[in-house]
Short mmCIF file of C-alpha atoms and ligand atoms in Angstrom, two decimals:
data_model
loop_
_atom_site.label_atom_id
_atom_site.label_comp_id
_atom_site.label_asym_id
_atom_site.label_seq_id
_atom_site.Cartn_x
_atom_site.Cartn_y
_atom_site.Cartn_z
CA MET J 1 -176.62 -20.13 138.89
CA MET J 2 -175.51 -16.77 137.19
CA GLY J 3 -172.40 -15.29 137.73
CA VAL J 4 -171.74 -11.45 137.11
CA ASN J 5 -173.12 -9.72 133.96
CA GLY J 6 -175.48 -12.56 133.73
CA GLN J 7 -172.71 -14.86 132.56
CA MET J 8 -172.70 -18.44 133.75
CA VAL J 9 -169.09 -18.95 133.56
CA SER J 10 -167.74 -16.06 135.98
CA THR J 11 -164.97 -17.44 137.71
CA ILE J 12 -162.36 -19.36 135.77
CA ALA J 13 -159.50 -21.42 137.54
CA ILE J 14 -156.51 -22.32 135.53
CA ASP J 15 -154.06 -24.72 136.88
CA GLY J 16 -150.98 -26.72 135.90
CA PRO J 17 -147.26 -27.16 136.15
CA ALA J 18 -144.59 -24.55 135.48
CA ALA J 19 -144.30 -22.95 131.88
CA SER J 20 -147.38 -25.17 130.68
CA GLY J 21 -148.69 -21.75 129.27
CA LYS J 22 -151.23 -21.03 131.64
CA SER J 23 -150.47 -17.51 131.79
CA THR J 24 -150.32 -16.82 128.14
CA LEU J 25 -153.78 -18.58 127.76
CA ALA J 26 -155.15 -16.81 130.89
CA LYS J 27 -154.22 -13.58 129.76
CA LYS J 28 -155.91 -13.78 126.37
CA LEU J 29 -159.04 -15.40 127.64
CA ALA J 30 -159.47 -12.74 130.09
CA SER J 31 -159.03 -10.13 127.77
CA LYS J 32 -161.59 -11.66 125.32
CA LEU J 33 -164.11 -12.06 128.07
CA GLY J 34 -163.47 -8.65 129.73
CA TYR J 35 -162.30 -10.21 132.97
CA LEU J 36 -159.47 -9.87 135.34
CA TYR J 37 -156.57 -11.85 134.93
CA PHE J 38 -154.95 -12.64 138.33
CA ASP J 39 -151.55 -14.68 138.34
CA THR J 40 -151.35 -16.34 141.94
CA GLY J 41 -147.78 -17.53 141.06
CA VAL J 42 -146.80 -13.51 141.50
CA MET J 43 -147.53 -13.46 145.19
CA TYR J 44 -145.54 -16.70 146.01
CA ARG J 45 -142.91 -15.17 144.06
CA ALA J 46 -142.90 -11.95 145.77
CA VAL J 47 -142.72 -13.49 149.36
CA THR J 48 -139.69 -15.19 148.17
CA LEU J 49 -138.13 -12.46 146.92
CA ALA J 50 -138.88 -10.22 150.27
CA ALA J 51 -137.52 -13.26 152.29
CA LEU J 52 -134.12 -13.54 150.17
CA ARG J 53 -133.77 -9.64 150.43
CA HIS J 54 -134.11 -9.44 154.06
CA GLY J 55 -131.74 -12.21 154.31
CA VAL J 56 -134.48 -14.66 155.93
CA PRO J 57 -133.12 -18.23 155.28
CA VAL J 58 -136.04 -19.63 153.03
CA GLY J 59 -135.88 -22.63 155.59
CA ALA J 60 -137.07 -20.48 158.45
CA GLU J 61 -140.78 -21.03 158.28
CA GLU J 62 -142.15 -18.84 161.06
CA ALA J 63 -140.02 -15.78 159.66
CA VAL J 64 -141.04 -16.38 156.17
CA SER J 65 -144.62 -16.76 157.02
CA GLU J 66 -144.50 -13.54 159.00
CA ILE J 67 -143.25 -11.76 155.89
CA ALA J 68 -146.07 -13.26 153.92
CA GLN J 69 -148.70 -11.89 156.37
CA LYS J 70 -147.06 -8.25 156.30
CA LEU J 71 -146.26 -8.37 152.33
CA ASP J 72 -147.43 -4.79 150.83
CA LEU J 73 -148.21 -6.18 147.44
CA ASP J 74 -149.88 -4.77 144.48
CA VAL J 75 -150.26 -6.17 140.98
CA ARG J 76 -151.44 -3.60 138.39
CA PRO J 77 -151.75 -3.17 134.48
CA PRO J 78 -148.51 -2.64 132.98
CA SER J 79 -146.89 0.67 132.94
CA VAL J 80 -143.84 -0.16 130.73
CA LYS J 81 -143.99 -2.01 127.34
CA ASP J 82 -141.17 -4.33 127.59
CA GLY J 83 -143.44 -7.69 127.36
CA ARG J 84 -144.77 -7.83 130.89
CA GLN J 85 -148.03 -8.67 131.48
CA TYR J 86 -148.63 -6.63 134.47
CA ASP J 87 -146.66 -4.42 136.99
CA VAL J 88 -145.88 -6.27 140.33
CA ILE J 89 -145.07 -3.65 143.21
CA MET J 90 -143.68 -4.88 146.43
CA ASP J 91 -143.51 -2.13 149.06
CA GLY J 92 -143.75 0.42 146.65
CA GLU J 93 -140.84 -0.85 144.18
CA ASP J 94 -141.31 -2.26 140.69
CA VAL J 95 -140.25 -5.77 141.21
CA THR J 96 -141.90 -7.29 137.99
CA TRP J 97 -138.85 -8.84 136.60
CA GLU J 98 -137.14 -9.71 139.64
CA ILE J 99 -139.31 -11.94 140.61
CA ARG J 100 -138.48 -14.12 137.76
CA SER J 101 -134.65 -14.36 138.76
CA PRO J 102 -133.13 -17.71 138.86
CA GLU J 103 -132.71 -17.10 142.72
CA VAL J 104 -136.48 -16.76 143.24
CA ASP J 105 -137.27 -19.69 140.77
CA ARG J 106 -134.93 -21.98 143.01
CA ASN J 107 -136.59 -21.18 146.24
CA VAL J 108 -140.11 -20.43 145.46
CA SER J 109 -141.37 -23.99 145.95
CA GLN J 110 -140.09 -24.18 149.41
CA VAL J 111 -141.68 -21.01 150.39
CA SER J 112 -145.01 -22.17 149.02
CA MET J 113 -145.01 -25.05 151.16
CA TYR J 114 -145.73 -23.30 154.42
CA ALA J 115 -149.22 -23.04 155.86
CA GLY J 116 -148.44 -19.65 157.34
CA VAL J 117 -147.69 -18.48 153.45
CA ARG J 118 -150.48 -20.34 151.96
CA ASP J 119 -153.13 -19.15 154.32
CA ALA J 120 -152.27 -15.59 153.76
CA MET J 121 -152.13 -15.68 149.88
CA THR J 122 -155.32 -17.99 149.77
CA LYS J 123 -157.25 -15.47 151.71
CA LEU J 124 -156.41 -12.52 149.21
CA GLN J 125 -156.83 -14.62 146.30
CA ARG J 126 -160.52 -15.75 147.89
CA GLU J 127 -161.22 -12.06 148.12
CA ILE J 128 -160.54 -11.45 144.49
CA GLY J 129 -162.44 -14.51 143.33
CA ALA J 130 -165.50 -13.55 145.20
CA ARG J 131 -166.01 -10.30 142.96
CA GLY J 132 -166.42 -12.92 139.88
CA ALA J 133 -165.21 -11.91 136.33
CA VAL J 134 -161.84 -13.33 136.78
CA VAL J 135 -159.59 -15.75 135.38
CA MET J 136 -157.19 -16.92 138.19
CA VAL J 137 -154.25 -19.11 137.63
CA GLY J 138 -151.92 -20.90 139.90
CA ARG J 139 -151.31 -24.43 141.22
CA ASP J 140 -154.23 -25.08 143.61
CA ILE J 141 -156.77 -22.69 142.17
CA GLY J 142 -159.63 -25.40 141.28
CA THR J 143 -158.79 -27.57 144.19
CA VAL J 144 -158.37 -24.97 147.09
CA VAL J 145 -158.55 -21.49 146.42
CA LEU J 146 -161.96 -21.51 144.31
CA PRO J 147 -163.38 -24.95 144.60
CA ASP J 148 -166.68 -23.64 143.28
CA ALA J 149 -165.04 -22.05 140.25
CA ASP J 150 -167.41 -22.20 137.27
CA LEU J 151 -164.75 -23.92 134.83
CA LYS J 152 -161.71 -25.68 135.97
CA ILE J 153 -158.89 -26.11 133.35
CA TYR J 154 -155.56 -27.88 134.10
CA LEU J 155 -152.97 -27.10 131.54
CA ASP J 156 -150.40 -29.90 131.10
CA ALA J 157 -147.53 -30.09 128.87
CA SER J 158 -144.38 -32.40 128.75
CA VAL J 159 -141.53 -31.18 130.84
CA GLU J 160 -139.16 -30.66 127.90
CA ALA J 161 -141.55 -28.28 126.20
CA ARG J 162 -141.90 -26.35 129.19
CA ALA J 163 -138.39 -26.01 129.89
CA ARG J 164 -137.81 -25.07 126.15
CA ARG J 165 -140.52 -22.29 126.48
CA ARG J 166 -139.06 -21.08 129.68
CA PHE J 167 -135.53 -21.06 128.07
CA GLU J 168 -136.71 -18.87 125.07
CA GLU J 169 -138.38 -16.65 127.38
CA CYS J 170 -135.13 -15.97 129.38
CA VAL J 171 -133.15 -15.55 126.01
CA SER J 172 -135.77 -12.88 124.63
CA ARG J 173 -134.97 -10.93 128.30
CA GLY J 174 -131.28 -11.33 127.02
CA GLU J 175 -130.17 -13.59 129.59
CA SER J 176 -127.77 -16.49 128.54
CA PRO J 177 -129.22 -19.63 130.58
CA GLU J 178 -128.10 -23.26 130.21
CA TYR J 179 -131.43 -25.42 128.67
CA GLU J 180 -130.23 -28.28 131.06
CA ASP J 181 -130.41 -26.14 134.13
CA ILE J 182 -133.52 -24.93 133.27
CA LEU J 183 -135.07 -28.33 132.91
CA GLU J 184 -133.42 -29.69 135.88
CA GLY J 185 -134.82 -26.81 138.11
CA MET J 186 -138.05 -27.19 136.54
CA ARG J 187 -138.46 -30.87 137.54
CA LYS J 188 -137.44 -30.37 141.13
CA ARG J 189 -140.12 -27.56 141.28
CA ASP J 190 -142.73 -30.03 139.84
CA ARG J 191 -141.53 -32.58 142.29
CA ILE J 192 -141.94 -30.16 145.30
CA ASP J 193 -145.14 -28.67 144.22
CA SER J 194 -146.91 -31.93 143.66
CA THR J 195 -145.63 -33.78 146.68
CA ARG J 196 -146.15 -30.94 149.12
CA GLU J 197 -148.58 -32.00 151.96
CA LEU J 198 -150.88 -28.45 151.48
CA ALA J 199 -152.70 -27.72 148.48
CA PRO J 200 -150.36 -30.00 146.06
CA LEU J 201 -150.45 -29.51 142.34
CA ARG J 202 -153.18 -31.76 140.79
CA PRO J 203 -156.14 -31.67 138.73
CA ALA J 204 -159.48 -31.11 140.47
CA SER J 205 -161.84 -33.82 139.97
CA ASP J 206 -164.04 -31.83 138.12
CA ALA J 207 -161.16 -30.04 135.99
CA ILE J 208 -161.04 -30.50 132.05
CA ILE J 209 -157.42 -31.50 131.53
CA ILE J 210 -155.74 -30.05 128.11
CA ASN J 211 -152.46 -31.15 127.16
CA ASN J 212 -150.78 -28.00 125.37
CA THR J 213 -147.46 -29.89 124.37
CA SER J 214 -148.27 -29.22 120.53
CA LEU J 215 -151.12 -26.74 120.54
CA SER J 216 -150.86 -23.21 119.58
CA VAL J 217 -152.07 -20.48 121.76
CA GLU J 218 -154.72 -19.76 119.58
CA GLN J 219 -155.90 -23.74 119.64
CA ALA J 220 -155.76 -23.90 123.46
CA LEU J 221 -157.93 -20.66 123.62
CA GLU J 222 -160.11 -21.93 121.06
CA GLU J 223 -160.59 -25.09 123.27
CA VAL J 224 -161.41 -23.06 126.22
CA LEU J 225 -163.70 -20.83 124.44
CA GLU J 226 -165.81 -23.81 123.25
CA LEU J 227 -166.04 -25.27 126.62
CA ILE J 228 -167.56 -21.97 127.94
CA VAL J 229 -169.99 -21.89 125.17
CA SER J 230 -170.91 -25.49 125.80
CA ARG J 231 -171.76 -24.59 129.39
CA GLU J 232 -173.23 -21.34 129.08
CA ASP J 233 -175.47 -22.64 126.05
CA PRO J 234 -175.99 -26.49 126.72
CA VAL J 235 -177.93 -28.08 123.89
O1 CDP G 301 -144.31 -19.41 136.08
P1 CDP G 301 -144.02 -20.42 136.44
O2 CDP G 301 -145.23 -21.52 135.71
O3 CDP G 301 -142.90 -21.06 136.50
O4 CDP G 301 -144.20 -20.29 138.01
P2 CDP G 301 -145.67 -19.51 138.82
O5 CDP G 301 -147.05 -19.75 138.50
O6 CDP G 301 -144.92 -18.17 138.90
O7 CDP G 301 -145.37 -20.26 140.36
C1 CDP G 301 -144.17 -20.28 141.03
C2 CDP G 301 -144.26 -21.11 142.08
O8 CDP G 301 -145.31 -20.60 143.28
C3 CDP G 301 -144.91 -22.69 142.01
O9 CDP G 301 -143.70 -23.59 141.75
C4 CDP G 301 -145.53 -22.98 143.07
O10 CDP G 301 -144.39 -23.53 144.21
C5 CDP G 301 -145.90 -21.79 143.67
N1 CDP G 301 -147.31 -21.58 143.70
C6 CDP G 301 -148.15 -22.14 144.45
O11 CDP G 301 -147.68 -22.71 145.27
N2 CDP G 301 -149.64 -21.99 144.43
C7 CDP G 301 -150.06 -21.28 143.41
N3 CDP G 301 -151.58 -20.82 143.26
C8 CDP G 301 -149.35 -20.47 142.27
C9 CDP G 301 -148.11 -20.90 142.47
#
């Protein structure tokens, strides 16, 4: 079936664990194809930040779910040149960097376990997906959010390579993190994300698994572009 603009590959799902390089790859891919780049992790992070700000304990499932249902969230093209890929606006306030804080990192996986939170986010994500011409990034896009996506990529990398990447991102923002803390936090988040009952992190049965541990951004992009060409122009 043809997607928008006569393209066969119109909805692209990219899933994988924290800091596997999904965002960088998806952003480049979307700009190459002229598609919307949508990072669903932003939404779970915003719900977490809102709960922390309202003083709602992240263990309070009902209260956190209510926050998710009422969240006023907008993701727009970047307005500031400070390395951001988009503006995240929550209740009219720019929270683009705040949703990357260590406190949000520590709590986001618990918030993401709740059915009320996932239902609200999944609904919004499907509305965006239904318009096509989108590269959507997350943990459950190929398995739950867009099970009919035209192309599903599962981008993996060793936990050490991922922690190193996240460490360098923090340093480049002027923070002074400990590598060991980042590694430990990432292991913990992986564990919660992949063992949760609802929409756990795992490759869809029809996903193409790419190991990004020792690929450059350009190499990973090249692999995905080749997959798209081979699907649009099967020999
Ligand atoms: O940027 P990073 O890979 O560290 O994380 P993220 O993509 O911003 O996602 C943060 C957290 O949100 C994940 O650890 C998951 O707990 C949750 N998440 C999810 O449950 N489902 C998604 N589709 C995206 C994120």
